[in-house]
Coordinates of N, CA and C and ligand atoms in Angstrom, one line a residue:
M1 N 19.4 3.0 18.3 CA 18.0 2.6 18.1 C 17.9 1.1 17.6
H2 N 18.9 0.7 17.0 CA 18.9 -0.7 16.4 C 18.6 -1.7 17.5
S3 N 19.3 -1.7 18.6 CA 19.1 -2.7 19.7 C 17.8 -2.5 20.3
R4 N 17.3 -1.3 20.4 CA 15.9 -1.1 20.9 C 14.9 -1.8 20.1
Y5 N 15.1 -1.7 18.8 CA 14.1 -2.4 17.9 C 14.2 -3.9 18.2
Q6 N 15.4 -4.4 18.5 CA 15.5 -5.9 18.7 C 14.8 -6.2 20.1
T7 N 14.9 -5.4 21.0 CA 14.2 -5.6 22.3 C 12.7 -5.7 22.0
L8 N 12.2 -4.7 21.2 CA 10.8 -4.7 20.9 C 10.4 -6.0 20.1
I9 N 11.2 -6.4 19.2 CA 10.9 -7.6 18.4 C 10.9 -8.8 19.3
S10 N 11.8 -8.8 20.2 CA 11.9 -10.0 21.1 C 10.6 -10.1 22.0
K11 N 10.1 -8.9 22.4 CA 8.9 -8.9 23.2 C 7.7 -9.3 22.3
A12 N 7.7 -8.9 21.1 CA 6.6 -9.3 20.2 C 6.6 -10.8 20.0
I13 N 7.8 -11.4 19.8 CA 7.9 -12.8 19.7 C 7.5 -13.6 21.0
E14 N 7.8 -13.0 22.1 CA 7.3 -13.6 23.4 C 5.8 -13.6 23.5
A15 N 5.2 -12.5 22.9 CA 3.7 -12.4 23.0 C 3.0 -13.4 22.2
L16 N 3.7 -14.0 21.2 CA 3.1 -15.1 20.4 C 2.5 -16.2 21.3
Q17 N 3.1 -16.4 22.4 CA 2.7 -17.6 23.3 C 1.3 -17.4 23.8
F18 N 0.8 -16.1 23.8 CA -0.5 -15.8 24.3 C -1.6 -15.7 23.2
S19 N -1.2 -15.9 22.0 CA -2.1 -15.8 20.9 C -3.2 -16.9 21.1
Y20 N -4.4 -16.5 20.7 CA -5.5 -17.5 20.7 C -6.0 -17.5 19.3
A21 N -5.5 -18.5 18.5 CA -5.8 -18.5 17.1 C -6.1 -19.9 16.6
P22 N -7.2 -20.5 17.2 CA -7.5 -21.9 16.9 C -8.1 -22.1 15.5
Y23 N -8.6 -21.0 14.9 CA -9.2 -21.1 13.6 C -8.3 -20.9 12.4
S24 N -7.5 -19.8 12.5 CA -6.5 -19.5 11.4 C -5.2 -20.3 11.6
N25 N -4.9 -20.6 12.9 CA -3.5 -21.1 13.2 C -2.5 -20.2 12.7
F26 N -2.8 -18.9 12.7 CA -1.8 -17.9 12.4 C -1.6 -17.0 13.6
K27 N -0.6 -17.2 14.4 CA -0.4 -16.5 15.6 C 0.4 -15.2 15.4
V28 N -0.1 -14.2 16.0 CA 0.6 -12.9 15.8 C 0.9 -12.3 17.2
G29 N 2.0 -11.8 17.4 CA 2.4 -11.1 18.6 C 3.0 -9.7 18.3
V30 N 2.7 -8.8 19.1 CA 3.2 -7.4 18.9 C 3.8 -6.8 20.2
A31 N 4.6 -5.8 20.0 CA 5.1 -5.0 21.2 C 5.1 -3.6 20.7
L32 N 4.4 -2.8 21.5 CA 4.2 -1.4 21.2 C 5.0 -0.5 22.2
I33 N 5.8 0.4 21.8 CA 6.5 1.3 22.7 C 6.0 2.7 22.6
T34 N 5.7 3.3 23.8 CA 5.2 4.6 23.9 C 6.3 5.7 23.9
N35 N 5.9 6.9 23.8 CA 6.9 8.0 23.9 C 7.5 8.1 25.3
T36 N 6.8 7.5 26.3 CA 7.3 7.5 27.7 C 8.0 6.2 27.9
E37 N 8.3 5.4 26.9 CA 9.2 4.2 27.0 C 8.5 3.0 27.6
K38 N 7.2 3.1 27.7 CA 6.5 1.9 28.2 C 6.3 0.9 27.1
I39 N 6.3 -0.3 27.4 CA 6.0 -1.3 26.3 C 4.8 -2.1 26.7
Y40 N 3.9 -2.2 25.7 CA 2.7 -3.0 25.8 C 2.7 -4.1 24.8
T41 N 2.4 -5.3 25.2 CA 2.4 -6.4 24.2 C 0.9 -6.7 23.8
G42 N 0.7 -7.4 22.8 CA -0.6 -7.9 22.4 C -0.5 -9.1 21.5
S43 N -1.5 -9.9 21.5 CA -1.6 -11.1 20.6 C -3.0 -11.1 20.0
N44 N -3.1 -11.8 18.9 CA -4.4 -11.9 18.3 C -5.3 -12.8 19.1
I45 N -6.6 -12.5 19.1 CA -7.6 -13.2 19.8 C -8.7 -13.5 18.9
E46 N -8.9 -14.8 18.5 CA -9.9 -15.2 17.6 C -11.2 -15.6 18.3
C47 N -12.3 -15.7 17.6 CA -13.6 -16.0 18.1 C -14.3 -16.9 17.2
A48 N -15.1 -17.9 17.7 CA -15.9 -18.8 16.8 C -16.8 -18.0 15.9
S49 N -17.2 -16.8 16.3 CA -17.9 -15.9 15.4 C -16.8 -15.0 14.9
Y50 N -16.3 -15.4 13.7 CA -15.0 -14.9 13.2 C -14.8 -13.4 13.2
S51 N -15.9 -12.7 12.9 CA -15.7 -11.2 12.7 C -15.5 -10.5 14.1
L52 N -15.6 -11.3 15.1 CA -15.3 -10.7 16.5 C -13.8 -10.8 16.8
T53 N -13.1 -11.4 16.0 CA -11.6 -11.5 16.2 C -11.0 -10.2 16.4
I54 N -10.0 -10.1 17.3 CA -9.3 -8.9 17.5 C -7.8 -9.1 17.1
C55 N -7.3 -8.2 16.3 CA -5.9 -8.3 15.9 C -5.0 -7.9 17.1
A56 N -3.8 -8.5 17.0 CA -2.8 -8.2 18.1 C -2.5 -6.7 18.2
E57 N -2.4 -6.0 17.1 CA -2.1 -4.6 17.1 C -3.1 -3.8 17.9
R58 N -4.4 -4.1 17.6 CA -5.4 -3.4 18.4 C -5.5 -3.8 19.8
V59 N -5.1 -5.0 20.1 CA -5.1 -5.4 21.5 C -4.0 -4.6 22.3
A60 N -2.8 -4.4 21.7 CA -1.8 -3.7 22.3 C -2.2 -2.2 22.5
Y61 N -2.7 -1.7 21.4 CA -3.2 -0.2 21.5 C -4.2 -0.1 22.6
A62 N -5.2 -1.0 22.7 CA -6.2 -0.9 23.7 C -5.7 -1.0 25.1
K63 N -4.7 -1.8 25.3 CA -4.1 -1.9 26.6 C -3.4 -0.6 27.0
A64 N -2.6 -0.1 26.0 CA -1.9 1.2 26.3 C -2.8 2.4 26.5
I65 N -3.8 2.5 25.6 CA -4.7 3.7 25.7 C -5.5 3.6 27.0
S66 N -6.0 2.5 27.3 CA -6.8 2.4 28.6 C -5.9 2.5 29.8
D67 N -4.6 2.6 29.6 CA -3.6 2.8 30.7 C -3.2 4.3 30.7
G68 N -3.8 5.1 29.8 CA -3.5 6.5 29.8 C -2.4 6.9 28.8
E69 N -1.9 6.0 28.0 CA -0.9 6.3 27.0 C -1.5 6.4 25.6
N70 N -1.1 7.5 24.9 CA -1.6 7.6 23.6 C -0.6 8.2 22.6
N71 N 0.6 8.2 22.9 CA 1.7 8.6 22.0 C 2.6 7.4 21.8
F72 N 2.7 7.0 20.6 CA 3.5 5.8 20.3 C 4.7 6.0 19.4
K73 N 5.8 5.4 19.6 CA 7.0 5.5 18.8 C 7.0 4.4 17.8
A74 N 6.8 3.2 18.2 CA 7.0 2.0 17.3 C 6.2 0.8 17.8
I75 N 5.9 0.0 16.8 CA 5.2 -1.3 17.1 C 5.9 -2.4 16.3
A76 N 6.4 -3.4 17.0 CA 7.0 -4.6 16.3 C 5.9 -5.6 16.2
I77 N 5.9 -6.3 15.0 CA 4.9 -7.3 14.7 C 5.5 -8.6 14.3
A78 N 5.2 -9.7 14.9 CA 5.8 -10.9 14.6 C 4.7 -12.0 14.4
N79 N 5.0 -13.0 13.7 CA 4.1 -14.1 13.7 C 4.8 -15.5 13.8
D80 N 4.1 -16.5 13.9 CA 4.7 -17.8 14.2 C 5.1 -18.6 12.9
K81 N 5.0 -17.9 11.8 CA 5.4 -18.5 10.5 C 6.7 -18.0 10.1
N82 N 7.4 -17.1 10.9 CA 8.6 -16.5 10.5 C 8.6 -15.9 9.1
E83 N 7.5 -15.1 8.9 CA 7.4 -14.4 7.7 C 7.1 -12.9 8.1
I84 N 7.3 -12.1 7.1 CA 6.9 -10.7 7.3 C 5.4 -10.6 7.1
S85 N 4.6 -10.0 8.0 CA 3.2 -9.8 7.7 C 2.8 -8.4 8.1
F86 N 2.1 -7.8 7.2 CA 1.7 -6.4 7.3 C 0.4 -6.3 8.1
P87 N 0.2 -5.2 8.8 CA -1.0 -5.0 9.6 C -2.2 -4.9 8.6
C88 N -3.4 -5.4 9.0 CA -4.5 -5.3 8.1 C -5.0 -3.9 8.0
G89 N -5.9 -3.7 7.1 CA -6.4 -2.3 6.8 C -7.1 -1.7 8.1
A90 N -7.9 -2.5 8.8 CA -8.6 -2.0 10.0 C -7.6 -1.5 11.0
C91 N -6.5 -2.3 11.2 CA -5.5 -1.9 12.2 C -4.8 -0.6 11.7
R92 N -4.5 -0.5 10.4 CA -3.8 0.7 9.9 C -4.7 1.9 10.2
Q93 N -6.0 1.8 10.0 CA -6.9 2.9 10.3 C -6.9 3.2 11.8
F94 N -7.0 2.2 12.6 CA -7.0 2.3 14.0 C -5.8 3.0 14.5
M95 N -4.6 2.5 14.1 CA -3.4 3.1 14.5 C -3.2 4.6 14.1
M96 N -3.8 4.9 12.9 CA -3.7 6.2 12.3 C -4.4 7.2 13.2
E97 N -5.3 6.8 14.0 CA -6.0 7.7 15.0 C -5.0 8.4 15.9
F98 N -3.9 7.7 16.1 CA -2.9 8.3 17.2 C -1.7 8.9 16.5
N99 N -0.7 8.1 16.1 CA 0.5 8.7 15.5 C 0.7 8.2 14.1
S100 N 0.6 9.1 13.1 CA 0.8 8.7 11.7 C 2.2 8.3 11.4
D101 N 3.1 8.8 12.3 CA 4.6 8.5 12.0 C 5.1 7.4 12.9
V102 N 4.2 6.6 13.5 CA 4.6 5.4 14.3 C 5.4 4.5 13.4
K103 N 6.5 4.0 13.9 CA 7.3 3.0 13.1 C 6.7 1.6 13.2
I104 N 6.5 1.0 12.1 CA 5.9 -0.3 12.0 C 7.1 -1.3 11.7
I105 N 7.4 -2.1 12.6 CA 8.6 -3.0 12.4 C 8.0 -4.4 12.2
L106 N 8.2 -4.8 11.0 CA 7.7 -6.1 10.6 C 8.8 -7.2 10.7
A107 N 8.7 -8.1 11.7 CA 9.8 -9.0 11.9 C 9.6 -10.3 11.3
K108 N 10.6 -10.8 10.6 CA 10.6 -12.2 10.2 C 11.3 -13.0 11.2
S109 N 12.3 -12.4 11.9 CA 13.0 -13.0 13.0 C 13.6 -11.9 13.8
L110 N 14.3 -12.2 14.9 CA 14.8 -11.2 15.8 C 15.8 -10.3 15.0
K111 N 16.4 -10.8 14.0 CA 17.4 -10.0 13.3 C 17.0 -9.6 11.9
V112 N 16.0 -10.2 11.4 CA 15.5 -9.9 10.0 C 14.2 -9.2 10.1
Y113 N 14.2 -7.9 9.7 CA 12.9 -7.1 9.8 C 13.0 -6.0 8.9
K114 N 11.8 -5.4 8.6 CA 11.6 -4.2 7.7 C 10.9 -3.2 8.6
I115 N 11.3 -1.9 8.3 CA 10.7 -0.8 9.1 C 10.0 0.1 8.1
Y116 N 8.7 0.5 8.4 CA 8.0 1.4 7.6 C 7.4 2.5 8.6
E117 N 7.0 3.6 8.1 CA 6.2 4.5 8.9 C 4.7 4.2 8.5
L118 N 3.9 4.3 9.5 CA 2.4 4.0 9.3 C 1.9 4.8 8.1
K119 N 2.2 6.1 8.0 CA 1.7 6.9 6.9 C 2.1 6.4 5.5
E120 N 3.3 5.7 5.5 CA 3.7 5.1 4.2 C 2.8 4.0 3.8
L121 N 2.4 3.2 4.8 CA 1.5 2.0 4.6 C 0.1 2.4 4.4
F122 N -0.3 3.6 4.8 CA -1.7 4.0 4.8 C -1.9 5.5 4.4
P123 N -1.4 5.8 3.2 CA -1.4 7.2 2.8 C -2.8 7.9 2.7
K124 N -3.7 7.2 2.3 CA -5.1 7.8 2.1 C -6.0 7.2 3.1
N125 N -6.1 7.9 4.2 CA -6.9 7.3 5.3 C -8.1 8.2 5.6
F126 N -9.1 7.7 6.3 CA -10.2 8.4 6.7 C -9.9 9.3 7.9
T127 N -10.3 10.6 7.8 CA -10.1 11.4 9.0 C -11.2 12.4 9.0
L128 N -11.6 12.9 10.2 CA -12.6 13.9 10.4 C -12.0 15.3 10.6
N129 N -10.6 15.3 10.6 CA -9.9 16.5 11.0 C -9.5 17.4 9.9
E130 N -9.6 16.9 8.6 CA -9.1 17.7 7.5 C -10.2 18.1 6.5
Ligands
LIG1 ZN1 -5.6 -6.1 12.1

């Protein structure tokens, strides 16, 4: 699984090139792998009306879900500052809608990363099912 995470991280880093972040200058790229082994990338997309900005995580999820995929194994998250950055609260809630045990791989670089499960990062979440 180790090398698979690195493949995912490398795709997240590649996705940085498509980030549109003229306001924050904080580019984020992600790569999401499904249980069927498909990989969807995403990058953050900012907007002059700031609150309309879409995070990279939700872009990748939207691409996958609208392609008929809704079971996810892992998502690698990279940024252009070579720092670990955690997904925002909105994205944690959004991702929780699908798999609470999805692995969140926070990449500082191709070889330096931390792995969490989503439910560890978001233990008390809103749900209509319980
Ligand atoms: Zn977010």
